[in-house]
PDB file of C-alpha atoms in Angstrom:
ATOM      1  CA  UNK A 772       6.851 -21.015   0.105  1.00 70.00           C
ATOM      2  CA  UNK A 773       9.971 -20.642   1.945  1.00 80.00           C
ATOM      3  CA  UNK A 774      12.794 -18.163   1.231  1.00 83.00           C
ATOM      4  CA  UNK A 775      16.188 -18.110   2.721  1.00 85.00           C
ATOM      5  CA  UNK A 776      18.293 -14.386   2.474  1.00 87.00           C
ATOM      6  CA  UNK A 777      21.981 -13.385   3.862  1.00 90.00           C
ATOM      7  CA  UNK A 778      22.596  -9.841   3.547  1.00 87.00           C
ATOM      8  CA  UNK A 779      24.266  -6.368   4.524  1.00 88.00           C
ATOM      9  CA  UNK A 780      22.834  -3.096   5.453  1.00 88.00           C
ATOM     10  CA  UNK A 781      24.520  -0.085   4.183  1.00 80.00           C
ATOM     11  CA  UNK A 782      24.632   1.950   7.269  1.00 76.00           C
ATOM     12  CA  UNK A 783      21.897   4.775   7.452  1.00 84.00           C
ATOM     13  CA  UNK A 784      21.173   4.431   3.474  1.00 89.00           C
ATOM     14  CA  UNK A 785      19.442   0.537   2.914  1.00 91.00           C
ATOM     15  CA  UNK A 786      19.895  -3.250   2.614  1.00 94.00           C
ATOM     16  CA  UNK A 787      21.071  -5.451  -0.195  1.00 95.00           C
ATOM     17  CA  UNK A 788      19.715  -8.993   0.161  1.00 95.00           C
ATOM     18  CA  UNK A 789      20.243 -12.660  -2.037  1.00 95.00           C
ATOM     19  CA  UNK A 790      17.958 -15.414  -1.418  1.00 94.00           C
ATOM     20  CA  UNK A 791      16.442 -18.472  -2.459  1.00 91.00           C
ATOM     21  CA  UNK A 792      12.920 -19.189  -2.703  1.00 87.00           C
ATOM     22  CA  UNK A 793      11.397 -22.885  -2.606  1.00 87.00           C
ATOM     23  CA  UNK A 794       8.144 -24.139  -2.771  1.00 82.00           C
ATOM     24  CA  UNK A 795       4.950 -24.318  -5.059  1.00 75.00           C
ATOM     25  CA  UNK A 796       2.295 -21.910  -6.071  1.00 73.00           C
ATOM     26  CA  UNK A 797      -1.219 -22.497  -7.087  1.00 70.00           C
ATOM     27  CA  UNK A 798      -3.804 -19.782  -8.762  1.00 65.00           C
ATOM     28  CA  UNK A 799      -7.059 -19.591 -10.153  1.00 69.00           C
ATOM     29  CA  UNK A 800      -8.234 -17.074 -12.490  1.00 63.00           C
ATOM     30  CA  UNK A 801     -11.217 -14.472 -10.947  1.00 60.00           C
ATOM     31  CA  UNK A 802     -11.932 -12.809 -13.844  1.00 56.00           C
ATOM     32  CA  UNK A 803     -10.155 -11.511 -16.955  1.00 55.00           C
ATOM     33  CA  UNK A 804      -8.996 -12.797 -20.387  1.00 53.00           C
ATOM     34  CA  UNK A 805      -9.634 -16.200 -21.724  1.00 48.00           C
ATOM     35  CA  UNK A 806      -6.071 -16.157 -22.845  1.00 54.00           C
ATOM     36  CA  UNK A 807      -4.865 -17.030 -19.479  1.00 56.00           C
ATOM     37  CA  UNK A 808      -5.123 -20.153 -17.797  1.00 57.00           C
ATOM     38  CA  UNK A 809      -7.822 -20.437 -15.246  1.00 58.00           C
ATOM     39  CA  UNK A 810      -6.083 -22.704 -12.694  1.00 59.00           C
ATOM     40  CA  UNK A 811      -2.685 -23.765 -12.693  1.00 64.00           C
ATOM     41  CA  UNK A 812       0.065 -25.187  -9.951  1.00 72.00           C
ATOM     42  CA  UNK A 813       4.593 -24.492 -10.464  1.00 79.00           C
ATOM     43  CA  UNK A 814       7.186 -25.473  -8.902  1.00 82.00           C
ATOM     44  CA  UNK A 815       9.516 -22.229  -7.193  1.00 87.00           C
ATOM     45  CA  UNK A 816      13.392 -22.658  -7.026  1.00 86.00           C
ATOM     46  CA  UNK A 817      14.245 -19.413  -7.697  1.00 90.00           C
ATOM     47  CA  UNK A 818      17.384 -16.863  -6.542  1.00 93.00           C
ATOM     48  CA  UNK A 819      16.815 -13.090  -5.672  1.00 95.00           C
ATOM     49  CA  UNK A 820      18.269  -9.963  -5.117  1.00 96.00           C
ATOM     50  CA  UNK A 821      16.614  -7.238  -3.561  1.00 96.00           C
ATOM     51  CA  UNK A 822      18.845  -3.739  -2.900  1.00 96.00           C
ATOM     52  CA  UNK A 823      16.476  -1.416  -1.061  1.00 96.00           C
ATOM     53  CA  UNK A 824      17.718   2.694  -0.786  1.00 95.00           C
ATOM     54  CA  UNK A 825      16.030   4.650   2.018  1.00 94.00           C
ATOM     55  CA  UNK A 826      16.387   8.242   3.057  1.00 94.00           C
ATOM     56  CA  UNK A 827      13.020   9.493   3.129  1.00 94.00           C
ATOM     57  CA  UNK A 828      12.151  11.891   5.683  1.00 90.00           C
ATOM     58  CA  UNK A 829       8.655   9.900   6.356  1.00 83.00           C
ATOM     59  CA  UNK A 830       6.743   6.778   6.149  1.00 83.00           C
ATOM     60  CA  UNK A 831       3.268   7.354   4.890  1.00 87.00           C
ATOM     61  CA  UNK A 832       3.534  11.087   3.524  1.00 92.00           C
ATOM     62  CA  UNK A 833       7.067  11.853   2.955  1.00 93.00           C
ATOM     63  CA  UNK A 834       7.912  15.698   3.195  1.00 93.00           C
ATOM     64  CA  UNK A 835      11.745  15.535   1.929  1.00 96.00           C
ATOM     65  CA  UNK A 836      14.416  12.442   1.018  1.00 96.00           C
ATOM     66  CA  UNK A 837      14.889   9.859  -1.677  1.00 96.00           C
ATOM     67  CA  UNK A 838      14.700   5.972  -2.519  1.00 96.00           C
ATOM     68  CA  UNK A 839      14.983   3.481  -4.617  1.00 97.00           C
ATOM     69  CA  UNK A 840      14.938  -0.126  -5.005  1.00 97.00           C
ATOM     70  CA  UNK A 841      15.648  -2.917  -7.082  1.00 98.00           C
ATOM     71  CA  UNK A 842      14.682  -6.574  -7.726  1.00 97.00           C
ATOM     72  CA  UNK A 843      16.054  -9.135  -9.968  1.00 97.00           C
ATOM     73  CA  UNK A 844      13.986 -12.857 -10.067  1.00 96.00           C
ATOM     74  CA  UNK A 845      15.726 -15.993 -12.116  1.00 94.00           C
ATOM     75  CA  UNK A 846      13.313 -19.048 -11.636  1.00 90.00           C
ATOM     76  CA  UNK A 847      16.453 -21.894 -11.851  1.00 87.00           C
ATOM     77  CA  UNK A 848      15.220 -24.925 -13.742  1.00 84.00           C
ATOM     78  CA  UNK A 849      18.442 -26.379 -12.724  1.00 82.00           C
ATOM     79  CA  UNK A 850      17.119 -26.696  -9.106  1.00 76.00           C
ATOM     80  CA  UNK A 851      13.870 -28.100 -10.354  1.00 77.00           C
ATOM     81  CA  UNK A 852      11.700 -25.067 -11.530  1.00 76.00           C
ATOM     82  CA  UNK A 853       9.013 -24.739 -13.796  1.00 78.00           C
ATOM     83  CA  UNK A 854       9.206 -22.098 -16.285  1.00 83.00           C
ATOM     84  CA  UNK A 855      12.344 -21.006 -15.996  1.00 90.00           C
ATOM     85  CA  UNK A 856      12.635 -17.290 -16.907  1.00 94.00           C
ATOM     86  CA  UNK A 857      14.725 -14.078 -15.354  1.00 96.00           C
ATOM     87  CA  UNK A 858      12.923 -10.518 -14.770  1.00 96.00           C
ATOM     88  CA  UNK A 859      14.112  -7.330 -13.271  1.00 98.00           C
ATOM     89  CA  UNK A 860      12.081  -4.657 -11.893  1.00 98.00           C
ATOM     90  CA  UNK A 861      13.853  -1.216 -10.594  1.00 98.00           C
ATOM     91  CA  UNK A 862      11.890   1.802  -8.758  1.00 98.00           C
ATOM     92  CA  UNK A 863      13.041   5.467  -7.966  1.00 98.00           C
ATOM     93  CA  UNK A 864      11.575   8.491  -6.435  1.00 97.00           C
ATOM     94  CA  UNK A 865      12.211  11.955  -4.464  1.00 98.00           C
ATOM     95  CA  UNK A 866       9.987  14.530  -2.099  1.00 97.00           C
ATOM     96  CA  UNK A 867      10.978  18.107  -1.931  1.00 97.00           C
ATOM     97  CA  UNK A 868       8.972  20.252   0.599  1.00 96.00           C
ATOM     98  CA  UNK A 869       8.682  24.515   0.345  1.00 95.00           C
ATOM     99  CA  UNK A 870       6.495  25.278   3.252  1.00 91.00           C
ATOM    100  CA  UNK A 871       3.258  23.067   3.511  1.00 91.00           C
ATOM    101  CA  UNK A 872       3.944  21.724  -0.131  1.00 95.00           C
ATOM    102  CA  UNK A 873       5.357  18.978  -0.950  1.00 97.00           C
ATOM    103  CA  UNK A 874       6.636  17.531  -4.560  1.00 98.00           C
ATOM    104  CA  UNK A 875       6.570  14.332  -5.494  1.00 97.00           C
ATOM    105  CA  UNK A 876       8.767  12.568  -8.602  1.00 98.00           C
ATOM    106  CA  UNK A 877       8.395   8.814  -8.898  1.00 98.00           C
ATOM    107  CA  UNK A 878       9.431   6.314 -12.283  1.00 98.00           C
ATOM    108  CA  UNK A 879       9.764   2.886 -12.159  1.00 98.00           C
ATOM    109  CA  UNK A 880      10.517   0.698 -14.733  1.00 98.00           C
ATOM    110  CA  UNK A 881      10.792  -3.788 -15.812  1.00 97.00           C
ATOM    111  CA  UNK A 882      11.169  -6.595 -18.016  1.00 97.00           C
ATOM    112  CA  UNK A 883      12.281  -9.699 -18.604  1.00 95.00           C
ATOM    113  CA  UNK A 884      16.133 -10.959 -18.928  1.00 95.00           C
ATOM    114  CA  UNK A 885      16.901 -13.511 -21.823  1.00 91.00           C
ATOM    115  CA  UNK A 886      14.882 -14.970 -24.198  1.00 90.00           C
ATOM    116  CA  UNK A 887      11.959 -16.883 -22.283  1.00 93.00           C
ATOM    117  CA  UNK A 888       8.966 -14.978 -21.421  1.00 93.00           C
ATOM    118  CA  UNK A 889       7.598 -14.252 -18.070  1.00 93.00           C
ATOM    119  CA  UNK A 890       4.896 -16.392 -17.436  1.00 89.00           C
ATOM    120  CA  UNK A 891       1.596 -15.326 -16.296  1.00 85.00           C
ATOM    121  CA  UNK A 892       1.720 -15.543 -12.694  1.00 83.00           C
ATOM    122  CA  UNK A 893       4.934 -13.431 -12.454  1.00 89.00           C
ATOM    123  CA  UNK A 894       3.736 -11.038 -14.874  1.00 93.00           C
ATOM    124  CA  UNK A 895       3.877  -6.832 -14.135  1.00 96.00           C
ATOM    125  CA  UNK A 896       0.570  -5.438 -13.545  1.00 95.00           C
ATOM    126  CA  UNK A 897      -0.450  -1.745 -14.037  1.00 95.00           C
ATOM    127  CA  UNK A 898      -3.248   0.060 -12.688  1.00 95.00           C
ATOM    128  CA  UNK A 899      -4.761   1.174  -9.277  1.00 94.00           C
ATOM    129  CA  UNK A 900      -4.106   4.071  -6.791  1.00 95.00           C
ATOM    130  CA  UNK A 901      -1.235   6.581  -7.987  1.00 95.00           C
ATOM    131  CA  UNK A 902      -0.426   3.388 -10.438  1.00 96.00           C
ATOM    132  CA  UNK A 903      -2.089   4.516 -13.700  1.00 96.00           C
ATOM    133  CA  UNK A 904      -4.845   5.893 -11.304  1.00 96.00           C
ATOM    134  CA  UNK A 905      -8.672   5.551 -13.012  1.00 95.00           C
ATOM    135  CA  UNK A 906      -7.550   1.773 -14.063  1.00 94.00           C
ATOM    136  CA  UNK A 907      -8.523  -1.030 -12.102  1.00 92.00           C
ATOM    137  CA  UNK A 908      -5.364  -2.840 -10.068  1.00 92.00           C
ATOM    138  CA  UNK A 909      -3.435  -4.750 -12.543  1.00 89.00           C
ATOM    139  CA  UNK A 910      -5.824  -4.066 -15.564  1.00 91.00           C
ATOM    140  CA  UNK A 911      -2.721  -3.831 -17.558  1.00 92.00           C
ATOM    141  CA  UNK A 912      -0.576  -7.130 -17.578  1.00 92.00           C
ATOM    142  CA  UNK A 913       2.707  -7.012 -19.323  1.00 94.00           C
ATOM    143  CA  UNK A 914       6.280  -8.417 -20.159  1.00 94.00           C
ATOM    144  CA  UNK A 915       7.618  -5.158 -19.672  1.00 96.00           C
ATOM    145  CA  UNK A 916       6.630  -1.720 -18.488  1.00 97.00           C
ATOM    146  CA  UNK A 917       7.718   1.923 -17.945  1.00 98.00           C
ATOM    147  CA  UNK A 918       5.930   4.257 -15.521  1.00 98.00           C
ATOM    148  CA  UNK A 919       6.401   8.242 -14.143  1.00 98.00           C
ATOM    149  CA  UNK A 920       4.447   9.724 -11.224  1.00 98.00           C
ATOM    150  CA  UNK A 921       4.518  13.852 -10.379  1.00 98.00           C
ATOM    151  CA  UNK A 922       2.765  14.205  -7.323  1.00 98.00           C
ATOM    152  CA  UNK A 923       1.715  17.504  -5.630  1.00 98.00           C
ATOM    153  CA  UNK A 924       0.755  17.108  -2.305  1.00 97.00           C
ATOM    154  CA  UNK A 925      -0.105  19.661   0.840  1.00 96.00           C
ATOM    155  CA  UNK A 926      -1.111  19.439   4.678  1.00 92.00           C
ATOM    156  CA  UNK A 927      -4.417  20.892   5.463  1.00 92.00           C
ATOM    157  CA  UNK A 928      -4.705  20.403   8.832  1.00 88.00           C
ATOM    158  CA  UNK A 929      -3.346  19.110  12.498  1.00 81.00           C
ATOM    159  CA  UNK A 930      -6.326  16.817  13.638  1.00 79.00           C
ATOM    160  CA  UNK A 931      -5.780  15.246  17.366  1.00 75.00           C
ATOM    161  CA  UNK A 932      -4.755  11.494  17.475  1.00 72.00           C
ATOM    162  CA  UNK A 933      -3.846  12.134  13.657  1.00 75.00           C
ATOM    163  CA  UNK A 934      -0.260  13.608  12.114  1.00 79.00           C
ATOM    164  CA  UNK A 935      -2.066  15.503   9.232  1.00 87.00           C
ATOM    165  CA  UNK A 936      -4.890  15.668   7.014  1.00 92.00           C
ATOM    166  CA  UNK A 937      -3.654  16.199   3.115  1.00 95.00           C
ATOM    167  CA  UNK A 938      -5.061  16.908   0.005  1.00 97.00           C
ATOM    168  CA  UNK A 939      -2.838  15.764  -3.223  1.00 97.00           C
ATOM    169  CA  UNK A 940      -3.044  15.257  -7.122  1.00 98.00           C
ATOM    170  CA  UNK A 941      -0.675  13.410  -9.901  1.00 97.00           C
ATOM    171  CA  UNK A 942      -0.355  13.209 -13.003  1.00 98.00           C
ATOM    172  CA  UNK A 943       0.610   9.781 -14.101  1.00 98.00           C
ATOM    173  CA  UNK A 944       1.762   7.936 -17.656  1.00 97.00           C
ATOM    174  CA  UNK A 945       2.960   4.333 -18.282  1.00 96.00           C
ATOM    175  CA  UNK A 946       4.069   2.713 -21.029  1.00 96.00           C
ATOM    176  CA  UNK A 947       3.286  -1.450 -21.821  1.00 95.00           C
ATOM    177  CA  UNK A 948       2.700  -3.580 -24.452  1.00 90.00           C
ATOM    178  CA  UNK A 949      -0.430  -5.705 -22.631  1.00 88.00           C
ATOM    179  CA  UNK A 950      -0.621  -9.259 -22.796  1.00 85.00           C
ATOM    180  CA  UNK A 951      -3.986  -9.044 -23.977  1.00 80.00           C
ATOM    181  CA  UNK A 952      -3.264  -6.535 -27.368  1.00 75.00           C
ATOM    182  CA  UNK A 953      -6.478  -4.874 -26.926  1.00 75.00           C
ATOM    183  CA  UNK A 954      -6.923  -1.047 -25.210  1.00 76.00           C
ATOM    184  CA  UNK A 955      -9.788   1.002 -25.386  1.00 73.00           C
ATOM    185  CA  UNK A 956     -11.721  -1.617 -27.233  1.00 72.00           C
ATOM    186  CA  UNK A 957      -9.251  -1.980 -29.944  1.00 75.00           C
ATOM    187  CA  UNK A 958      -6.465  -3.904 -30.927  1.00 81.00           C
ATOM    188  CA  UNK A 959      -3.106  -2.474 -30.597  1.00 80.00           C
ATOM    189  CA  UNK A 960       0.129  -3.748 -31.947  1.00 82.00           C
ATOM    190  CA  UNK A 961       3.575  -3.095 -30.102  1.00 84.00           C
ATOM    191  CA  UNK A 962       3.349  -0.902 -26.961  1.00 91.00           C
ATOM    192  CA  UNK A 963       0.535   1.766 -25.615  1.00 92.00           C
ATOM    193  CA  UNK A 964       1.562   5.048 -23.910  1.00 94.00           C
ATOM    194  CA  UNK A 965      -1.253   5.519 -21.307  1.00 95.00           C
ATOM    195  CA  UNK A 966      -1.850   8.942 -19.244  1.00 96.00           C
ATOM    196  CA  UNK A 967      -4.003   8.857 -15.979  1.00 97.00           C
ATOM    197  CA  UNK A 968      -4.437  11.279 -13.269  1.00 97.00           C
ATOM    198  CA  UNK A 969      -5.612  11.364  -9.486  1.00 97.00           C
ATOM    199  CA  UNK A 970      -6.940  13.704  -6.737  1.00 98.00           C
ATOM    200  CA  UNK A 971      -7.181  12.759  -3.359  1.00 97.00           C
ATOM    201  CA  UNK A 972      -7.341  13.503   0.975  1.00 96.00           C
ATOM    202  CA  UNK A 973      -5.171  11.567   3.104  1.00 94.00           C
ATOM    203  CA  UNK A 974      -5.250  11.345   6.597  1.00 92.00           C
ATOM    204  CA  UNK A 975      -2.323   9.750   8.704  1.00 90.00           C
ATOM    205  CA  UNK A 976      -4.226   7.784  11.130  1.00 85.00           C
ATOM    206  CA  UNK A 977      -2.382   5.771  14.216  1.00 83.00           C
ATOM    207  CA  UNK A 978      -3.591   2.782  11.961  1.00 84.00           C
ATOM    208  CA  UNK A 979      -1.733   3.275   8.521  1.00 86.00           C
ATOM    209  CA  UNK A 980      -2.553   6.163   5.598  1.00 91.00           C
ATOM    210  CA  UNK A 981      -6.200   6.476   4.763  1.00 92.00           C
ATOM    211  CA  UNK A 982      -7.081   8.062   1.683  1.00 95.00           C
ATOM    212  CA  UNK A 983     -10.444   8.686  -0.182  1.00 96.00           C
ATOM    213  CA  UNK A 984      -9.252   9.369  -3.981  1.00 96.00           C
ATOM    214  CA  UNK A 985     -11.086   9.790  -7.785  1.00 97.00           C
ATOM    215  CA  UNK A 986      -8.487   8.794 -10.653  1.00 97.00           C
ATOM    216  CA  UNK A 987      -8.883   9.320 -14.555  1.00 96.00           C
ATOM    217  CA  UNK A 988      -7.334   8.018 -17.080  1.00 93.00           C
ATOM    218  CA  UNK A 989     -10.271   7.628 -19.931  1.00 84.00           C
ATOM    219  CA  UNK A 990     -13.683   8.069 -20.493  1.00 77.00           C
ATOM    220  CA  UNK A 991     -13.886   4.175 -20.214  1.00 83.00           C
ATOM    221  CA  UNK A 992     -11.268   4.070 -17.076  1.00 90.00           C
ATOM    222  CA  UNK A 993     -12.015   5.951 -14.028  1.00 94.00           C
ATOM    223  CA  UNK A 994     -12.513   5.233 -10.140  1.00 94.00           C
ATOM    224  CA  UNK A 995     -13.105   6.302  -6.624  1.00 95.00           C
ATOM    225  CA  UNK A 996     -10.664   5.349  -3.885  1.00 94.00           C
ATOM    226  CA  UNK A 997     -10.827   4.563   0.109  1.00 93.00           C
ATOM    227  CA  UNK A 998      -8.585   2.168   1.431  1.00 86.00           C
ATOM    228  CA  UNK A 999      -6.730   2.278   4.788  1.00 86.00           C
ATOM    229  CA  UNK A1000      -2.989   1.404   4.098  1.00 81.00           C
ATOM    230  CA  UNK A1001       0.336   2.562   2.245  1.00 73.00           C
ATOM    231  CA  UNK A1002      -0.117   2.871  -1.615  1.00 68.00           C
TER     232      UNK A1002
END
């Protein structure tokens, strides 16, 4: 797929960018629901906007700052797409440090624009690392979504080679109404609220964040963590 932006930057502060994307897009279904289809092909012709805030004082493990970003997607069948649809997607968050500890506040939010529904290979997905920590990345698959983050996070220690070893918790909730109407075993009508959890060590490595991490969310929903890259 090829995409095509023009754009501005906003001096010290971000980027606002509009594009077109063209080309096709196959997928096959690994697992999951027999709702969805197992293998399908479409046809991209879509415009975007991306507008992309930065003044965080950090890449990996932000001490201070704020940011925010957001997307809007309109698949054009005009220009020849398949299901055409429109979605937005917006995400905000802050770091205040006292000392060695450091606060974290993070909500994002989407849904779809217009009548026609988002179809499943643009779908959001909740669950993973710090995103409805405990569930299993995108678990949750949904038209529409709101999520909140509080993060608590402090620097253990200096380690050569290394910018910091960290331990860090959150307390997490979303809020979806799943594609698949079943949570916990049962059926659910309309939207779930969802509350989740994580504690974890992070070390800033000269190859990306590393973190080893244990999220909760329910008795049925829980995991352990170690991946080397940003969350």
């Amino acid at each position: 797929m090829a995409q095509f932006d023009v754009g501005a930057n906003f001096l010290q502060y971000g980027a606002a960018r509009l594009g077109i994307a063209i080309g096709g897009q196959r997928f096959t279904q690994q697992s999951g629901s027999v709702l969805f289809p197992t293998s399908g092909s479409t046809n991209i012709r879509a415009a975007i906007f991306d507008l992309k805030l930065d003044q965080f004082s950090g890449v990996s493990f932000p001490t201070g700052g704020w940011g925010a970003t957001g997307k809007l997607y309109s698949q054009l069948a005009s220009l020849g797409g398949d299901d055409p649809f429109n979605r937005w997607e917006a995400v905000a968050g802050a770091a205040y440090s006292v000392g060695v500890h450091t606060f974290e506040l993070a909500a994002s939010a989407g849904g779809k624009l217009g009548s026609n529904p988002i179809p499943v290979y643009e779908q959001f997905e909740l669950g993973g690392f710090l995103r409805l920590s405990g569930l299993a990345p995108g678990q949750i698959r949904t038209q529409d979504f709101q999520f909140a983050r509080l993060g608590y996070r402090t620097k253990l220690a200096d380690i050569p080679l290394f910018e910091g070893v960290y331990f860090g918790a959150s307390l997490e909730a979303g809020r979806a109404r799943p594609v698949v109407p079943v949570w916990n075993g049962e059926r659910v009508d309309g939207k779930v609220t969802i509350p989740a959890g994580a504690v974890y060590l992070g070390i800033d490595s000269p190859l990306g964040p590393l973190y080893l991490g244990f999220g909760y969310s329910s008795r049925d929903n829980s995991a352990v963590y170690l991946f080397l890259g940003r969350r």
